[in-house]
Amino acid sequence: MNRPPRSSNFGFDFSPSQTGWMATAPSALMDGPHRLQHRPPPPKRAVQLGGLSGIAEEWLASLPPRYQPLTTAQRHPHVVNRLAALWERPLHLPAYFDELLLSDRPGRAGFTFEVLTELGDLRSLLELAMHRARQ
């Protein structure tokens, strides 16, 4: 079936005869020399050794529920342990948050969105507490 080329608002003719492309069903992409290469799933992360310290567990419980970094505690207990240890010395925390969120170390994959959100929320809570302390 021959269709007339579609006109576009931008003056380009994207008809197959002009571009050389042809529509392909997804199944056609799976067969033949140009088939899609399926990558294996990424390896699972190793379980963090050590878990949460007692200080970190107490610190988590002391936070308002909205600010408790439970995903971070599960996936990166060493981060929560350090946050709990530094929380009583708030002047050191901004530098630690910068180190976590703006790391320039090579080979780092970065945090997931959930962890980044929790860390951002904690940073906001810290800034609010520091602002109130100055008043």
mmCIF file of N, CA and C in Angstrom:
data_model
loop_
_atom_site.group_PDB
_atom_site.id
_atom_site.type_symbol
_atom_site.label_atom_id
_atom_site.label_comp_id
_atom_site.label_asym_id
_atom_site.label_seq_id
_atom_site.Cartn_x
_atom_site.Cartn_y
_atom_site.Cartn_z
ATOM 1 N N MET A 1 0.843 -1.161 0.000
ATOM 2 C CA MET A 1 0.000 0.000 0.000
ATOM 3 C C MET A 1 0.894 1.232 0.000
ATOM 4 N N ASN A 2 0.727 2.063 -0.971
ATOM 5 C CA ASN A 2 1.514 3.291 -1.062
ATOM 6 C C ASN A 2 0.755 4.440 -0.435
ATOM 7 N N ARG A 3 1.390 5.062 0.513
ATOM 8 C CA ARG A 3 0.800 6.228 1.156
ATOM 9 C C ARG A 3 1.531 7.466 0.678
ATOM 10 N N PRO A 4 0.828 8.549 0.570
ATOM 11 C CA PRO A 4 1.542 9.781 0.255
ATOM 12 C C PRO A 4 2.362 10.191 1.463
ATOM 13 N N PRO A 5 3.495 10.829 1.230
ATOM 14 C CA PRO A 5 4.304 11.240 2.371
ATOM 15 C C PRO A 5 3.541 12.205 3.257
ATOM 16 N N ARG A 6 3.763 12.048 4.550
ATOM 17 C CA ARG A 6 3.140 12.960 5.506
ATOM 18 C C ARG A 6 3.828 14.306 5.440
ATOM 19 N N SER A 7 3.054 15.317 5.568
ATOM 20 C CA SER A 7 3.674 16.639 5.636
ATOM 21 C C SER A 7 3.894 16.963 7.098
ATOM 22 N N SER A 8 4.940 17.661 7.373
ATOM 23 C CA SER A 8 5.199 18.040 8.755
ATOM 24 C C SER A 8 5.238 19.551 8.849
ATOM 25 N N ASN A 9 5.077 20.047 10.027
ATOM 26 C CA ASN A 9 5.115 21.485 10.250
ATOM 27 C C ASN A 9 6.513 22.049 10.090
ATOM 28 N N PHE A 10 7.515 21.191 10.082
ATOM 29 C CA PHE A 10 8.891 21.665 10.041
ATOM 30 C C PHE A 10 9.503 21.577 8.653
ATOM 31 N N GLY A 11 8.740 21.140 7.666
ATOM 32 C CA GLY A 11 9.247 21.078 6.308
ATOM 33 C C GLY A 11 10.138 19.883 6.015
ATOM 34 N N PHE A 12 10.179 18.884 6.890
ATOM 35 C CA PHE A 12 10.988 17.695 6.652
ATOM 36 C C PHE A 12 10.103 16.585 6.127
ATOM 37 N N ASP A 13 10.627 15.811 5.214
ATOM 38 C CA ASP A 13 9.906 14.651 4.693
ATOM 39 C C ASP A 13 10.538 13.404 5.299
ATOM 40 N N PHE A 14 9.811 12.755 6.209
ATOM 41 C CA PHE A 14 10.329 11.569 6.877
ATOM 42 C C PHE A 14 9.770 10.285 6.287
ATOM 43 N N SER A 15 9.312 10.327 5.062
ATOM 44 C CA SER A 15 8.768 9.114 4.456
ATOM 45 C C SER A 15 9.905 8.127 4.202
ATOM 46 N N PRO A 16 9.605 6.823 4.224
ATOM 47 C CA PRO A 16 10.658 5.820 4.025
ATOM 48 C C PRO A 16 11.442 6.017 2.736
ATOM 49 N N SER A 17 10.782 6.469 1.679
ATOM 50 C CA SER A 17 11.505 6.628 0.417
ATOM 51 C C SER A 17 12.547 7.743 0.497
ATOM 52 N N GLN A 18 12.354 8.701 1.368
ATOM 53 C CA GLN A 18 13.283 9.812 1.483
ATOM 54 C C GLN A 18 14.402 9.550 2.492
ATOM 55 N N THR A 19 14.106 8.802 3.516
ATOM 56 C CA THR A 19 15.089 8.607 4.586
ATOM 57 C C THR A 19 15.816 7.279 4.513
ATOM 58 N N GLY A 20 15.243 6.307 3.829
ATOM 59 C CA GLY A 20 15.868 4.997 3.748
ATOM 60 C C GLY A 20 15.546 4.096 4.927
ATOM 61 N N TRP A 21 14.763 4.546 5.879
ATOM 62 C CA TRP A 21 14.413 3.703 7.015
ATOM 63 C C TRP A 21 13.174 2.909 6.681
ATOM 64 N N MET A 22 12.959 1.853 7.417
ATOM 65 C CA MET A 22 11.725 1.099 7.272
ATOM 66 C C MET A 22 11.238 0.690 8.646
ATOM 67 N N ALA A 23 9.932 0.656 8.771
ATOM 68 C CA ALA A 23 9.339 0.289 10.050
ATOM 69 C C ALA A 23 9.650 -1.169 10.352
ATOM 70 N N THR A 24 9.910 -1.471 11.592
ATOM 71 C CA THR A 24 10.233 -2.836 11.982
ATOM 72 C C THR A 24 9.431 -3.207 13.216
ATOM 73 N N ALA A 25 8.897 -4.391 13.205
ATOM 74 C CA ALA A 25 8.203 -4.896 14.385
ATOM 75 C C ALA A 25 9.246 -5.266 15.432
ATOM 76 N N PRO A 26 8.910 -5.173 16.717
ATOM 77 C CA PRO A 26 9.878 -5.532 17.755
ATOM 78 C C PRO A 26 10.461 -6.926 17.585
ATOM 79 N N SER A 27 9.653 -7.871 17.086
ATOM 80 C CA SER A 27 10.185 -9.230 16.922
ATOM 81 C C SER A 27 11.290 -9.265 15.881
ATOM 82 N N ALA A 28 11.235 -8.390 14.881
ATOM 83 C CA ALA A 28 12.277 -8.358 13.859
ATOM 84 C C ALA A 28 13.601 -7.873 14.433
ATOM 85 N N LEU A 29 13.543 -7.096 15.484
ATOM 86 C CA LEU A 29 14.771 -6.608 16.110
ATOM 87 C C LEU A 29 15.499 -7.718 16.866
ATOM 88 N N MET A 30 14.789 -8.776 17.211
ATOM 89 C CA MET A 30 15.380 -9.844 18.004
ATOM 90 C C MET A 30 16.076 -10.893 17.150
ATOM 91 N N ASP A 31 15.808 -10.890 15.868
ATOM 92 C CA ASP A 31 16.390 -11.886 14.978
ATOM 93 C C ASP A 31 17.325 -11.202 13.989
ATOM 94 N N GLY A 32 18.180 -11.982 13.385
ATOM 95 C CA GLY A 32 19.018 -11.455 12.321
ATOM 96 C C GLY A 32 20.293 -10.816 12.828
ATOM 97 N N PRO A 33 21.088 -10.267 11.894
ATOM 98 C CA PRO A 33 22.411 -9.755 12.248
ATOM 99 C C PRO A 33 22.380 -8.502 13.119
ATOM 100 N N HIS A 34 21.262 -7.791 13.116
ATOM 101 C CA HIS A 34 21.196 -6.548 13.883
ATOM 102 C C HIS A 34 20.354 -6.704 15.139
ATOM 103 N N ARG A 35 20.255 -7.920 15.629
ATOM 104 C CA ARG A 35 19.399 -8.145 16.799
ATOM 105 C C ARG A 35 19.936 -7.379 18.008
ATOM 106 N N LEU A 36 19.029 -7.054 18.886
ATOM 107 C CA LEU A 36 19.406 -6.337 20.100
ATOM 108 C C LEU A 36 20.253 -7.230 20.993
ATOM 109 N N GLN A 37 21.262 -6.668 21.557
ATOM 110 C CA GLN A 37 22.096 -7.418 22.492
ATOM 111 C C GLN A 37 21.510 -7.239 23.892
ATOM 112 N N HIS A 38 21.197 -8.328 24.533
ATOM 113 C CA HIS A 38 20.674 -8.251 25.894
ATOM 114 C C HIS A 38 21.836 -8.315 26.867
ATOM 115 N N ARG A 39 21.877 -7.355 27.733
ATOM 116 C CA ARG A 39 22.935 -7.328 28.739
ATOM 117 C C ARG A 39 22.492 -8.115 29.959
ATOM 118 N N PRO A 40 23.423 -8.763 30.613
ATOM 119 C CA PRO A 40 23.044 -9.442 31.857
ATOM 120 C C PRO A 40 22.712 -8.392 32.913
ATOM 121 N N PRO A 41 21.876 -8.742 33.873
ATOM 122 C CA PRO A 41 21.556 -7.773 34.920
ATOM 123 C C PRO A 41 22.811 -7.418 35.710
ATOM 124 N N PRO A 42 22.845 -6.217 36.289
ATOM 125 C CA PRO A 42 24.025 -5.843 37.069
ATOM 126 C C PRO A 42 24.166 -6.755 38.282
ATOM 127 N N PRO A 43 25.384 -6.955 38.747
ATOM 128 C CA PRO A 43 25.560 -7.822 39.917
ATOM 129 C C PRO A 43 24.927 -7.188 41.146
ATOM 130 N N LYS A 44 24.455 -8.035 42.020
ATOM 131 C CA LYS A 44 23.874 -7.527 43.266
ATOM 132 C C LYS A 44 24.992 -6.977 44.132
ATOM 133 N N ARG A 45 24.654 -5.908 44.844
ATOM 134 C CA ARG A 45 25.651 -5.307 45.725
ATOM 135 C C ARG A 45 25.936 -6.236 46.891
ATOM 136 N N ALA A 46 27.158 -6.205 47.327
ATOM 137 C CA ALA A 46 27.537 -6.992 48.497
ATOM 138 C C ALA A 46 26.859 -6.400 49.730
ATOM 139 N N VAL A 47 26.487 -7.249 50.636
ATOM 140 C CA VAL A 47 25.875 -6.794 51.876
ATOM 141 C C VAL A 47 26.916 -6.019 52.673
ATOM 142 N N GLN A 48 26.503 -4.875 53.204
ATOM 143 C CA GLN A 48 27.407 -4.073 54.025
ATOM 144 C C GLN A 48 27.680 -4.821 55.326
ATOM 145 N N LEU A 49 28.923 -4.931 55.648
ATOM 146 C CA LEU A 49 29.294 -5.617 56.875
ATOM 147 C C LEU A 49 29.095 -4.700 58.069
ATOM 148 N N GLY A 50 28.756 -5.265 59.179
ATOM 149 C CA GLY A 50 28.681 -4.501 60.415
ATOM 150 C C GLY A 50 27.294 -4.045 60.782
ATOM 151 N N GLY A 51 26.504 -3.592 59.855
ATOM 152 C CA GLY A 51 25.167 -3.115 60.166
ATOM 153 C C GLY A 51 25.193 -1.817 60.948
ATOM 154 N N LEU A 52 24.060 -1.472 61.518
ATOM 155 C CA LEU A 52 23.928 -0.223 62.268
ATOM 156 C C LEU A 52 24.487 -0.363 63.674
ATOM 157 N N SER A 53 25.123 0.690 64.113
ATOM 158 C CA SER A 53 25.608 0.731 65.496
ATOM 159 C C SER A 53 24.435 1.052 66.418
ATOM 160 N N GLY A 54 24.628 0.825 67.698
ATOM 161 C CA GLY A 54 23.600 1.172 68.676
ATOM 162 C C GLY A 54 23.299 2.661 68.667
ATOM 163 N N ILE A 55 24.339 3.477 68.511
ATOM 164 C CA ILE A 55 24.156 4.932 68.447
ATOM 165 C C ILE A 55 23.299 5.295 67.237
ATOM 166 N N ALA A 56 23.551 4.637 66.105
ATOM 167 C CA ALA A 56 22.781 4.922 64.892
ATOM 168 C C ALA A 56 21.320 4.518 65.063
ATOM 169 N N GLU A 57 21.075 3.386 65.718
ATOM 170 C CA GLU A 57 19.692 2.961 65.939
ATOM 171 C C GLU A 57 18.955 3.952 66.831
ATOM 172 N N GLU A 58 19.617 4.427 67.885
ATOM 173 C CA GLU A 58 18.999 5.427 68.761
ATOM 174 C C GLU A 58 18.752 6.726 68.007
ATOM 175 N N TRP A 59 19.723 7.133 67.191
ATOM 176 C CA TRP A 59 19.594 8.369 66.422
ATOM 177 C C TRP A 59 18.421 8.279 65.453
ATOM 178 N N LEU A 60 18.306 7.145 64.744
ATOM 179 C CA LEU A 60 17.178 6.959 63.820
ATOM 180 C C LEU A 60 15.846 7.092 64.544
ATOM 181 N N ALA A 61 15.745 6.465 65.705
ATOM 182 C CA ALA A 61 14.498 6.508 66.471
ATOM 183 C C ALA A 61 14.183 7.911 66.969
ATOM 184 N N SER A 62 15.213 8.736 67.160
ATOM 185 C CA SER A 62 14.995 10.090 67.673
ATOM 186 C C SER A 62 14.538 11.069 66.595
ATOM 187 N N LEU A 63 14.709 10.708 65.333
ATOM 188 C CA LEU A 63 14.325 11.600 64.237
ATOM 189 C C LEU A 63 12.821 11.548 64.001
ATOM 190 N N PRO A 64 12.241 12.657 63.528
ATOM 191 C CA PRO A 64 10.835 12.592 63.118
ATOM 192 C C PRO A 64 10.685 11.539 62.012
ATOM 193 N N PRO A 65 9.594 10.789 62.011
ATOM 194 C CA PRO A 65 9.439 9.703 61.030
ATOM 195 C C PRO A 65 9.678 10.135 59.581
ATOM 196 N N ARG A 66 9.288 11.329 59.230
ATOM 197 C CA ARG A 66 9.453 11.796 57.859
ATOM 198 C C ARG A 66 10.923 11.902 57.455
ATOM 199 N N TYR A 67 11.803 12.071 58.428
ATOM 200 C CA TYR A 67 13.225 12.275 58.144
ATOM 201 C C TYR A 67 14.090 11.048 58.427
ATOM 202 N N GLN A 68 13.493 9.952 58.834
ATOM 203 C CA GLN A 68 14.279 8.752 59.128
ATOM 204 C C GLN A 68 14.784 8.127 57.823
ATOM 205 N N PRO A 69 16.096 8.053 57.633
ATOM 206 C CA PRO A 69 16.648 7.511 56.389
ATOM 207 C C PRO A 69 16.706 5.981 56.401
ATOM 208 N N LEU A 70 15.549 5.361 56.308
ATOM 209 C CA LEU A 70 15.481 3.907 56.451
ATOM 210 C C LEU A 70 16.108 3.171 55.264
ATOM 211 N N THR A 71 15.916 3.681 54.060
ATOM 212 C CA THR A 71 16.537 3.035 52.893
ATOM 213 C C THR A 71 18.049 3.158 52.972
ATOM 214 N N THR A 72 18.519 4.328 53.370
ATOM 215 C CA THR A 72 19.963 4.532 53.517
ATOM 216 C C THR A 72 20.516 3.602 54.592
ATOM 217 N N ALA A 73 19.792 3.454 55.691
ATOM 218 C CA ALA A 73 20.239 2.569 56.769
ATOM 219 C C ALA A 73 20.335 1.128 56.292
ATOM 220 N N GLN A 74 19.411 0.730 55.445
ATOM 221 C CA GLN A 74 19.415 -0.647 54.946
ATOM 222 C C GLN A 74 20.534 -0.865 53.935
ATOM 223 N N ARG A 75 20.704 0.067 53.010
ATOM 224 C CA ARG A 75 21.666 -0.125 51.918
ATOM 225 C C ARG A 75 23.076 0.359 52.241
ATOM 226 N N HIS A 76 23.175 1.366 53.097
ATOM 227 C CA HIS A 76 24.472 1.976 53.402
ATOM 228 C C HIS A 76 24.578 2.257 54.906
ATOM 229 N N PRO A 77 24.586 1.210 55.732
ATOM 230 C CA PRO A 77 24.609 1.438 57.178
ATOM 231 C C PRO A 77 25.819 2.243 57.631
ATOM 232 N N HIS A 78 26.945 2.129 56.941
ATOM 233 C CA HIS A 78 28.130 2.890 57.337
ATOM 234 C C HIS A 78 27.878 4.397 57.227
ATOM 235 N N VAL A 79 27.057 4.814 56.269
ATOM 236 C CA VAL A 79 26.723 6.237 56.125
ATOM 237 C C VAL A 79 25.881 6.692 57.313
ATOM 238 N N VAL A 80 24.884 5.894 57.675
ATOM 239 C CA VAL A 80 24.021 6.249 58.807
ATOM 240 C C VAL A 80 24.813 6.217 60.108
ATOM 241 N N ASN A 81 25.726 5.265 60.256
ATOM 242 C CA ASN A 81 26.571 5.231 61.458
ATOM 243 C C ASN A 81 27.369 6.528 61.587
ATOM 244 N N ARG A 82 27.920 6.988 60.484
ATOM 245 C CA ARG A 82 28.725 8.216 60.522
ATOM 246 C C ARG A 82 27.848 9.438 60.765
ATOM 247 N N LEU A 83 26.681 9.492 60.126
ATOM 248 C CA LEU A 83 25.762 10.610 60.359
ATOM 249 C C LEU A 83 25.367 10.687 61.827
ATOM 250 N N ALA A 84 25.062 9.533 62.418
ATOM 251 C CA ALA A 84 24.671 9.502 63.831
ATOM 252 C C ALA A 84 25.806 9.989 64.719
ATOM 253 N N ALA A 85 27.027 9.590 64.398
ATOM 254 C CA ALA A 85 28.178 10.011 65.204
ATOM 255 C C ALA A 85 28.437 11.510 65.071
ATOM 256 N N LEU A 86 28.183 12.057 63.884
ATOM 257 C CA LEU A 86 28.448 13.482 63.655
ATOM 258 C C LEU A 86 27.280 14.391 64.025
ATOM 259 N N TRP A 87 26.098 13.839 64.209
ATOM 260 C CA TRP A 87 24.897 14.656 64.401
ATOM 261 C C TRP A 87 25.012 15.581 65.611
ATOM 262 N N GLU A 88 25.730 15.149 66.633
ATOM 263 C CA GLU A 88 25.910 15.984 67.827
ATOM 264 C C GLU A 88 26.931 17.091 67.597
ATOM 265 N N ARG A 89 27.672 17.018 66.505
ATOM 266 C CA ARG A 89 28.636 18.070 66.142
ATOM 267 C C ARG A 89 28.230 18.639 64.786
ATOM 268 N N PRO A 90 27.162 19.423 64.753
ATOM 269 C CA PRO A 90 26.579 19.838 63.479
ATOM 270 C C PRO A 90 27.506 20.657 62.581
ATOM 271 N N LEU A 91 28.543 21.247 63.139
ATOM 272 C CA LEU A 91 29.450 22.022 62.293
ATOM 273 C C LEU A 91 30.225 21.132 61.325
ATOM 274 N N HIS A 92 30.372 19.853 61.653
ATOM 275 C CA HIS A 92 31.086 18.917 60.784
ATOM 276 C C HIS A 92 30.174 18.286 59.721
ATOM 277 N N LEU A 93 28.872 18.368 59.930
ATOM 278 C CA LEU A 93 27.944 17.680 59.033
ATOM 279 C C LEU A 93 27.861 18.261 57.621
ATOM 280 N N PRO A 94 27.859 19.583 57.423
ATOM 281 C CA PRO A 94 27.787 20.075 56.038
ATOM 282 C C PRO A 94 28.911 19.533 55.155
ATOM 283 N N ALA A 95 30.110 19.447 55.697
ATOM 284 C CA ALA A 95 31.230 18.911 54.915
ATOM 285 C C ALA A 95 30.997 17.435 54.592
ATOM 286 N N TYR A 96 30.433 16.683 55.524
ATOM 287 C CA TYR A 96 30.164 15.271 55.259
ATOM 288 C C TYR A 96 29.070 15.114 54.198
ATOM 289 N N PHE A 97 28.021 15.938 54.293
ATOM 290 C CA PHE A 97 26.987 15.887 53.259
ATOM 291 C C PHE A 97 27.573 16.223 51.891
ATOM 292 N N ASP A 98 28.444 17.226 51.838
ATOM 293 C CA ASP A 98 29.096 17.565 50.566
ATOM 294 C C ASP A 98 29.906 16.387 50.040
ATOM 295 N N GLU A 99 30.620 15.735 50.931
ATOM 296 C CA GLU A 99 31.425 14.568 50.544
ATOM 297 C C GLU A 99 30.540 13.454 49.979
ATOM 298 N N LEU A 100 29.384 13.248 50.607
ATOM 299 C CA LEU A 100 28.470 12.199 50.150
ATOM 300 C C LEU A 100 27.806 12.541 48.822
ATOM 301 N N LEU A 101 27.313 13.766 48.728
ATOM 302 C CA LEU A 101 26.487 14.134 47.584
ATOM 303 C C LEU A 101 27.275 14.626 46.387
ATOM 304 N N LEU A 102 28.483 15.106 46.609
ATOM 305 C CA LEU A 102 29.276 15.687 45.525
ATOM 306 C C LEU A 102 30.592 14.955 45.338
ATOM 307 N N SER A 103 30.604 13.672 45.563
ATOM 308 C CA SER A 103 31.837 12.893 45.484
ATOM 309 C C SER A 103 32.434 12.946 44.087
ATOM 310 N N ASP A 104 33.748 13.165 44.036
ATOM 311 C CA ASP A 104 34.435 13.155 42.746
ATOM 312 C C ASP A 104 35.414 11.984 42.657
ATOM 313 N N ARG A 105 35.238 11.013 43.544
ATOM 314 C CA ARG A 105 36.114 9.841 43.506
ATOM 315 C C ARG A 105 35.797 9.007 42.273
ATOM 316 N N PRO A 106 36.819 8.538 41.569
ATOM 317 C CA PRO A 106 36.567 7.755 40.356
ATOM 318 C C PRO A 106 35.932 6.402 40.673
ATOM 319 N N GLY A 107 35.138 5.933 39.737
ATOM 320 C CA GLY A 107 34.539 4.608 39.871
ATOM 321 C C GLY A 107 33.334 4.546 40.785
ATOM 322 N N ARG A 108 32.828 5.679 41.220
ATOM 323 C CA ARG A 108 31.670 5.685 42.114
ATOM 324 C C ARG A 108 30.394 5.682 41.285
ATOM 325 N N ALA A 109 29.463 4.817 41.633
ATOM 326 C CA ALA A 109 28.200 4.727 40.896
ATOM 327 C C ALA A 109 27.189 5.751 41.388
ATOM 328 N N GLY A 110 27.370 6.269 42.573
ATOM 329 C CA GLY A 110 26.406 7.216 43.121
ATOM 330 C C GLY A 110 25.286 6.498 43.859
ATOM 331 N N PHE A 111 24.474 7.287 44.526
ATOM 332 C CA PHE A 111 23.368 6.748 45.308
ATOM 333 C C PHE A 111 22.111 6.664 44.454
ATOM 334 N N THR A 112 21.197 5.800 44.865
ATOM 335 C CA THR A 112 19.896 5.716 44.203
ATOM 336 C C THR A 112 19.089 6.962 44.545
ATOM 337 N N PHE A 113 18.013 7.167 43.796
ATOM 338 C CA PHE A 113 17.164 8.331 44.024
ATOM 339 C C PHE A 113 16.611 8.342 45.447
ATOM 340 N N GLU A 114 16.203 7.179 45.944
ATOM 341 C CA GLU A 114 15.630 7.110 47.292
ATOM 342 C C GLU A 114 16.640 7.566 48.340
ATOM 343 N N VAL A 115 17.877 7.110 48.205
ATOM 344 C CA VAL A 115 18.917 7.480 49.170
ATOM 345 C C VAL A 115 19.243 8.965 49.037
ATOM 346 N N LEU A 116 19.353 9.455 47.811
ATOM 347 C CA LEU A 116 19.621 10.886 47.616
ATOM 348 C C LEU A 116 18.524 11.741 48.234
ATOM 349 N N THR A 117 17.278 11.304 48.079
ATOM 350 C CA THR A 117 16.157 12.038 48.662
ATOM 351 C C THR A 117 16.260 12.058 50.184
ATOM 352 N N GLU A 118 16.564 10.914 50.778
ATOM 353 C CA GLU A 118 16.700 10.862 52.238
ATOM 354 C C GLU A 118 17.842 11.744 52.719
ATOM 355 N N LEU A 119 18.967 11.709 52.026
ATOM 356 C CA LEU A 119 20.105 12.541 52.431
ATOM 357 C C LEU A 119 19.778 14.020 52.270
ATOM 358 N N GLY A 120 19.075 14.368 51.203
ATOM 359 C CA GLY A 120 18.656 15.758 51.013
ATOM 360 C C GLY A 120 17.704 16.210 52.104
ATOM 361 N N ASP A 121 16.773 15.334 52.490
ATOM 362 C CA ASP A 121 15.846 15.662 53.575
ATOM 363 C C ASP A 121 16.585 15.857 54.894
ATOM 364 N N LEU A 122 17.552 14.993 55.168
ATOM 365 C CA LEU A 122 18.335 15.131 56.406
ATOM 366 C C LEU A 122 19.126 16.433 56.411
ATOM 367 N N ARG A 123 19.673 16.776 55.273
ATOM 368 C CA ARG A 123 20.423 18.030 55.174
ATOM 369 C C ARG A 123 19.499 19.222 55.441
ATOM 370 N N SER A 124 18.290 19.168 54.911
ATOM 371 C CA SER A 124 17.308 20.231 55.165
ATOM 372 C C SER A 124 16.959 20.310 56.648
ATOM 373 N N LEU A 125 16.779 19.149 57.280
ATOM 374 C CA LEU A 125 16.483 19.114 58.714
ATOM 375 C C LEU A 125 17.631 19.719 59.508
ATOM 376 N N LEU A 126 18.848 19.390 59.141
ATOM 377 C CA LEU A 126 20.024 19.939 59.813
ATOM 378 C C LEU A 126 20.075 21.456 59.652
ATOM 379 N N GLU A 127 19.855 21.947 58.429
ATOM 380 C CA GLU A 127 19.896 23.391 58.192
ATOM 381 C C GLU A 127 18.815 24.107 58.987
ATOM 382 N N LEU A 128 17.635 23.506 59.084
ATOM 383 C CA LEU A 128 16.558 24.093 59.879
ATOM 384 C C LEU A 128 16.947 24.145 61.356
ATOM 385 N N ALA A 129 17.507 23.063 61.869
ATOM 386 C CA ALA A 129 17.928 23.021 63.276
ATOM 387 C C ALA A 129 19.031 24.039 63.548
ATOM 388 N N MET A 130 19.971 24.177 62.617
ATOM 389 C CA MET A 130 21.059 25.143 62.802
ATOM 390 C C MET A 130 20.522 26.570 62.738
ATOM 391 N N HIS A 131 19.556 26.814 61.866
ATOM 392 C CA HIS A 131 18.952 28.148 61.769
ATOM 393 C C HIS A 131 18.227 28.502 63.063
ATOM 394 N N ARG A 132 17.480 27.548 63.599
ATOM 395 C CA ARG A 132 16.762 27.794 64.859
ATOM 396 C C ARG A 132 17.729 28.018 66.017
ATOM 397 N N ALA A 133 18.855 27.319 66.002
ATOM 398 C CA ALA A 133 19.839 27.468 67.083
ATOM 399 C C ALA A 133 20.475 28.858 67.063
ATOM 400 N N ARG A 134 20.582 29.464 65.888
ATOM 401 C CA ARG A 134 21.180 30.804 65.785
ATOM 402 C C ARG A 134 20.238 31.897 66.239
ATOM 403 N N GLN A 135 18.960 31.616 66.284
ATOM 404 C CA GLN A 135 17.994 32.664 66.660
ATOM 405 C C GLN A 135 17.885 32.817 68.143
#
